[in-house]
PDB file of C-alpha atoms and ligand atoms in Angstrom:
ATOM      1  CA  MET A   1      -9.654   2.281  16.179  1.00  0.00           C
ATOM      2  CA  CYS A   2      -6.918   0.803  13.965  1.00  0.00           C
ATOM      3  CA  LEU A   3      -3.491   2.370  13.360  1.00  0.00           C
ATOM      4  CA  PHE A   4      -4.283   3.697   9.884  1.00  0.00           C
ATOM      5  CA  CYS A   5      -7.696   5.048  10.998  1.00  0.00           C
ATOM      6  CA  LYS A   6      -5.741   7.053  13.610  1.00  0.00           C
ATOM      7  CA  ILE A   7      -3.493   8.409  10.842  1.00  0.00           C
ATOM      8  CA  VAL A   8      -6.612   9.361   8.824  1.00  0.00           C
ATOM      9  CA  ASP A   9      -7.988  11.158  11.897  1.00  0.00           C
ATOM     10  CA  LYS A  10      -4.568  12.866  12.396  1.00  0.00           C
ATOM     11  CA  LYS A  11      -4.337  11.326  15.879  1.00  0.00           C
ATOM     12  CA  ILE A  12      -1.008   9.784  14.833  1.00  0.00           C
ATOM     13  CA  PRO A  13       1.350  11.858  12.664  1.00  0.00           C
ATOM     14  CA  ALA A  14       2.367  10.667   9.212  1.00  0.00           C
ATOM     15  CA  ASN A  15       4.318  12.123   6.321  1.00  0.00           C
ATOM     16  CA  ILE A  16       1.354  12.667   3.999  1.00  0.00           C
ATOM     17  CA  GLU A  17       2.151  12.789   0.280  1.00  0.00           C
ATOM     18  CA  LEU A  18      -1.358  13.093  -1.169  1.00  0.00           C
ATOM     19  CA  GLU A  19      -4.868  13.324   0.237  1.00  0.00           C
ATOM     20  CA  SER A  20      -8.369  13.479  -1.224  1.00  0.00           C
ATOM     21  CA  ASP A  21     -11.832  13.258   0.321  1.00  0.00           C
ATOM     22  CA  ASP A  22     -11.746   9.453   0.191  1.00  0.00           C
ATOM     23  CA  PHE A  23      -8.066   8.425   0.086  1.00  0.00           C
ATOM     24  CA  MET A  24      -4.744   9.178   1.723  1.00  0.00           C
ATOM     25  CA  ALA A  25      -1.126   8.391   0.813  1.00  0.00           C
ATOM     26  CA  PHE A  26       1.732   8.643   3.304  1.00  0.00           C
ATOM     27  CA  HIS A  27       5.351   7.494   3.508  1.00  0.00           C
ATOM     28  CA  ASP A  28       5.991   4.039   4.960  1.00  0.00           C
ATOM     29  CA  ILE A  29       7.796   4.332   8.288  1.00  0.00           C
ATOM     30  CA  ASN A  30      10.140   1.482   7.281  1.00  0.00           C
ATOM     31  CA  PRO A  31      10.804   2.045   3.555  1.00  0.00           C
ATOM     32  CA  LYS A  32      11.883  -0.880   1.407  1.00  0.00           C
ATOM     33  CA  ALA A  33      12.680   1.216  -1.680  1.00  0.00           C
ATOM     34  CA  PRO A  34      13.703   4.851  -2.347  1.00  0.00           C
ATOM     35  CA  VAL A  35       9.992   5.566  -2.846  1.00  0.00           C
ATOM     36  CA  HIS A  36       7.698   3.588  -0.524  1.00  0.00           C
ATOM     37  CA  ILE A  37       4.253   5.073  -0.017  1.00  0.00           C
ATOM     38  CA  LEU A  38       1.133   3.515   1.487  1.00  0.00           C
ATOM     39  CA  ALA A  39      -2.155   4.421  -0.224  1.00  0.00           C
ATOM     40  CA  ILE A  40      -5.335   3.744   1.750  1.00  0.00           C
ATOM     41  CA  PRO A  41      -9.068   4.346   1.624  1.00  0.00           C
ATOM     42  CA  LYS A  42     -10.043   6.653   4.493  1.00  0.00           C
ATOM     43  CA  LEU A  43     -13.081   4.536   5.258  1.00  0.00           C
ATOM     44  CA  HIS A  44     -11.913   1.410   7.102  1.00  0.00           C
ATOM     45  CA  VAL A  45     -11.745  -1.757   4.983  1.00  0.00           C
ATOM     46  CA  ASP A  46      -9.942  -4.750   6.506  1.00  0.00           C
ATOM     47  CA  SER A  47      -8.244  -5.977   3.337  1.00  0.00           C
ATOM     48  CA  PHE A  48      -8.583  -6.559  -0.410  1.00  0.00           C
ATOM     49  CA  ASN A  49     -11.010  -9.388   0.471  1.00  0.00           C
ATOM     50  CA  GLU A  50     -13.654  -6.856   1.476  1.00  0.00           C
ATOM     51  CA  VAL A  51     -13.024  -3.899  -0.844  1.00  0.00           C
ATOM     52  CA  SER A  52     -15.804  -2.866  -3.235  1.00  0.00           C
ATOM     53  CA  ALA A  53     -15.340  -2.357  -6.963  1.00  0.00           C
ATOM     54  CA  GLN A  54     -16.383   1.267  -6.455  1.00  0.00           C
ATOM     55  CA  THR A  55     -13.630   1.905  -3.890  1.00  0.00           C
ATOM     56  CA  MET A  56     -11.130   0.132  -6.156  1.00  0.00           C
ATOM     57  CA  GLY A  57     -12.082   2.459  -9.006  1.00  0.00           C
ATOM     58  CA  GLY A  58     -11.329   5.480  -6.833  1.00  0.00           C
ATOM     59  CA  MET A  59      -8.124   3.912  -5.510  1.00  0.00           C
ATOM     60  CA  THR A  60      -6.887   3.284  -9.047  1.00  0.00           C
ATOM     61  CA  ALA A  61      -7.277   6.928 -10.059  1.00  0.00           C
ATOM     62  CA  PHE A  62      -5.749   8.062  -6.755  1.00  0.00           C
ATOM     63  CA  ILE A  63      -2.669   5.825  -7.120  1.00  0.00           C
ATOM     64  CA  GLN A  64      -2.221   6.956 -10.732  1.00  0.00           C
ATOM     65  CA  GLU A  65      -2.284  10.587  -9.555  1.00  0.00           C
ATOM     66  CA  LEU A  66       0.174   9.682  -6.762  1.00  0.00           C
ATOM     67  CA  THR A  67       2.709   8.078  -9.121  1.00  0.00           C
ATOM     68  CA  LYS A  68       2.581  11.161 -11.361  1.00  0.00           C
ATOM     69  CA  LYS A  69       3.129  13.441  -8.354  1.00  0.00           C
ATOM     70  CA  LEU A  70       6.103  11.302  -7.300  1.00  0.00           C
ATOM     71  CA  ALA A  71       7.398  11.310 -10.929  1.00  0.00           C
ATOM     72  CA  ILE A  72       7.713   7.514 -10.976  1.00  0.00           C
ATOM     73  CA  ASP A  73       4.924   6.903 -13.493  1.00  0.00           C
ATOM     74  CA  LYS A  74       7.341   6.785 -16.439  1.00  0.00           C
ATOM     75  CA  SER A  75      10.307   5.076 -14.763  1.00  0.00           C
ATOM     76  CA  GLY A  76       8.065   2.356 -13.299  1.00  0.00           C
ATOM     77  CA  TYR A  77       6.924   1.140  -9.936  1.00  0.00           C
ATOM     78  CA  ARG A  78       5.194  -1.729  -8.160  1.00  0.00           C
ATOM     79  CA  VAL A  79       1.806  -1.748  -6.394  1.00  0.00           C
ATOM     80  CA  ILE A  80       1.284  -4.475  -3.797  1.00  0.00           C
ATOM     81  CA  THR A  81      -1.370  -5.265  -1.247  1.00  0.00           C
ATOM     82  CA  ASN A  82      -0.726  -7.991   1.303  1.00  0.00           C
ATOM     83  CA  VAL A  83      -3.764 -10.024   2.388  1.00  0.00           C
ATOM     84  CA  GLY A  84      -4.012 -12.109   5.552  1.00  0.00           C
ATOM     85  CA  GLU A  85      -1.457 -14.309   7.232  1.00  0.00           C
ATOM     86  CA  ASN A  86       0.194 -15.904   4.198  1.00  0.00           C
ATOM     87  CA  GLY A  87       0.200 -12.528   2.443  1.00  0.00           C
ATOM     88  CA  GLY A  88       2.112 -11.008   5.369  1.00  0.00           C
ATOM     89  CA  GLN A  89      -0.496  -8.371   6.212  1.00  0.00           C
ATOM     90  CA  GLU A  90       0.440  -6.711   9.506  1.00  0.00           C
ATOM     91  CA  VAL A  91      -1.942  -3.741   9.535  1.00  0.00           C
ATOM     92  CA  LYS A  92      -5.578  -4.787   9.111  1.00  0.00           C
ATOM     93  CA  HIS A  93      -6.634  -1.713   7.126  1.00  0.00           C
ATOM     94  CA  LEU A  94      -6.408  -2.095   3.348  1.00  0.00           C
ATOM     95  CA  HIS A  95      -3.260  -0.429   2.044  1.00  0.00           C
ATOM     96  CA  TRP A  96      -1.377  -0.458  -1.228  1.00  0.00           C
ATOM     97  CA  HIS A  97       2.401  -0.357  -1.098  1.00  0.00           C
ATOM     98  CA  VAL A  98       3.593   1.879  -3.945  1.00  0.00           C
ATOM     99  CA  LEU A  99       7.291   1.141  -4.477  1.00  0.00           C
ATOM    100  CA  GLY A 100       9.736   2.714  -6.894  1.00  0.00           C
ATOM    101  CA  GLY A 101      12.583   5.146  -7.310  1.00  0.00           C
ATOM    102  CA  SER A 102      15.049   2.487  -8.476  1.00  0.00           C
ATOM    103  CA  LYS A 103      15.020  -0.912 -10.184  1.00  0.00           C
ATOM    104  CA  LEU A 104      13.068  -3.269  -7.927  1.00  0.00           C
ATOM    105  CA  LYS A 105      14.033  -6.877  -7.219  1.00  0.00           C
ATOM    106  CA  TRP A 106      11.715  -9.721  -8.144  1.00  0.00           C
ATOM    107  CA  ASP A 107      12.933 -12.572  -6.034  1.00  0.00           C
ATOM    108  CA  HIS A 108      11.890 -15.873  -4.515  1.00  0.00           C
ATOM    109  CA  LEU A 109       8.848 -14.770  -2.474  1.00  0.00           C
ATOM    110  CA  ALA A 110       7.607 -17.860  -0.634  1.00  0.00           C
ATOM    111  CA  ASP A 111       8.915 -19.784   2.364  1.00  0.00           C
ATOM    112  CA  ALA A 112       8.061 -22.970   0.480  1.00  0.00           C
ATOM    113  CA  ASP A 113      10.116 -23.993  -2.546  1.00  0.00           C
ATOM    114  CA  PRO A 114       7.898 -23.557  -5.653  1.00  0.00           C
ATOM    115  CA  LYS A 115       9.598 -26.591  -7.245  1.00  0.00           C
ATOM    116  CA  ASP A 116       8.000 -28.807  -4.556  1.00  0.00           C
ATOM    117  CA  PHE A 117       4.577 -27.919  -6.012  1.00  0.00           C
ATOM    118  CA  LEU A 118       5.323 -28.670  -9.683  1.00  0.00           C
TER     119      LEU A 118
HETATM  120  P1  AMP B 201       1.722  -4.832   5.739  1.00  0.00           P
HETATM  121  O1  AMP B 201       2.797  -5.750   6.259  1.00  0.00           O
HETATM  122  O2  AMP B 201       1.404  -5.050   4.293  1.00  0.00           O
HETATM  123  O3  AMP B 201       0.513  -4.847   6.626  1.00  0.00           O
HETATM  124  O4  AMP B 201       2.355  -3.372   5.770  1.00  0.00           O
HETATM  125  C1  AMP B 201       2.256  -2.527   6.862  1.00  0.00           C
HETATM  126  C2  AMP B 201       3.219  -1.402   6.613  1.00  0.00           C
HETATM  127  O5  AMP B 201       2.887  -0.331   7.482  1.00  0.00           O
HETATM  128  C3  AMP B 201       4.683  -1.760   6.888  1.00  0.00           C
HETATM  129  O6  AMP B 201       5.439  -1.588   5.691  1.00  0.00           O
HETATM  130  C4  AMP B 201       5.096  -0.787   7.991  1.00  0.00           C
HETATM  131  O7  AMP B 201       6.413  -0.337   7.843  1.00  0.00           O
HETATM  132  C5  AMP B 201       4.076   0.334   7.819  1.00  0.00           C
HETATM  133  N1  AMP B 201       3.797   1.127   9.006  1.00  0.00           N
HETATM  134  C6  AMP B 201       3.523   0.679  10.252  1.00  0.00           C
HETATM  135  N2  AMP B 201       3.266   1.699  11.080  1.00  0.00           N
HETATM  136  C7  AMP B 201       3.370   2.832  10.336  1.00  0.00           C
HETATM  137  C8  AMP B 201       3.219   4.239  10.613  1.00  0.00           C
HETATM  138  N3  AMP B 201       2.891   4.675  11.849  1.00  0.00           N
HETATM  139  N4  AMP B 201       3.416   5.108   9.618  1.00  0.00           N
HETATM  140  C9  AMP B 201       3.757   4.688   8.389  1.00  0.00           C
HETATM  141  N5  AMP B 201       3.892   3.382   8.053  1.00  0.00           N
HETATM  142  C10 AMP B 201       3.714   2.468   9.008  1.00  0.00           C
END
């Protein structure tokens, strides 16, 4: 059973911010912004590569509800999902990083220099 499935099953504790029948949102253990929440489907999906359009529809409504609850919907936020090795995905259970609470940086993201690919 993967780490986030254990959190869903309450076998590992997490600081849960919002929960529905199908989705869960909890605080990232190593926050990179004043607000850093992970939103996941309860049913295991490895990554964005495998997620269905139906699950994405539910996730969208859930994340919108989450950002309202956190009162970051008006000030702005960022939603990110990392996929695979180059994406930097460490936990192989689909999760959306919801980041906000202050102005976020938008910096050079790749190891490679983008100018080398022009
Ligand atoms: P990613 O690199 O996109 O796979 O993100 C995995 C995220 O899970 C990282 O930001 C970690 O800080 C976070 N994380 C790992 N273990 C836990 C945990 N037990 N509770 C909450 N967040 C966690």
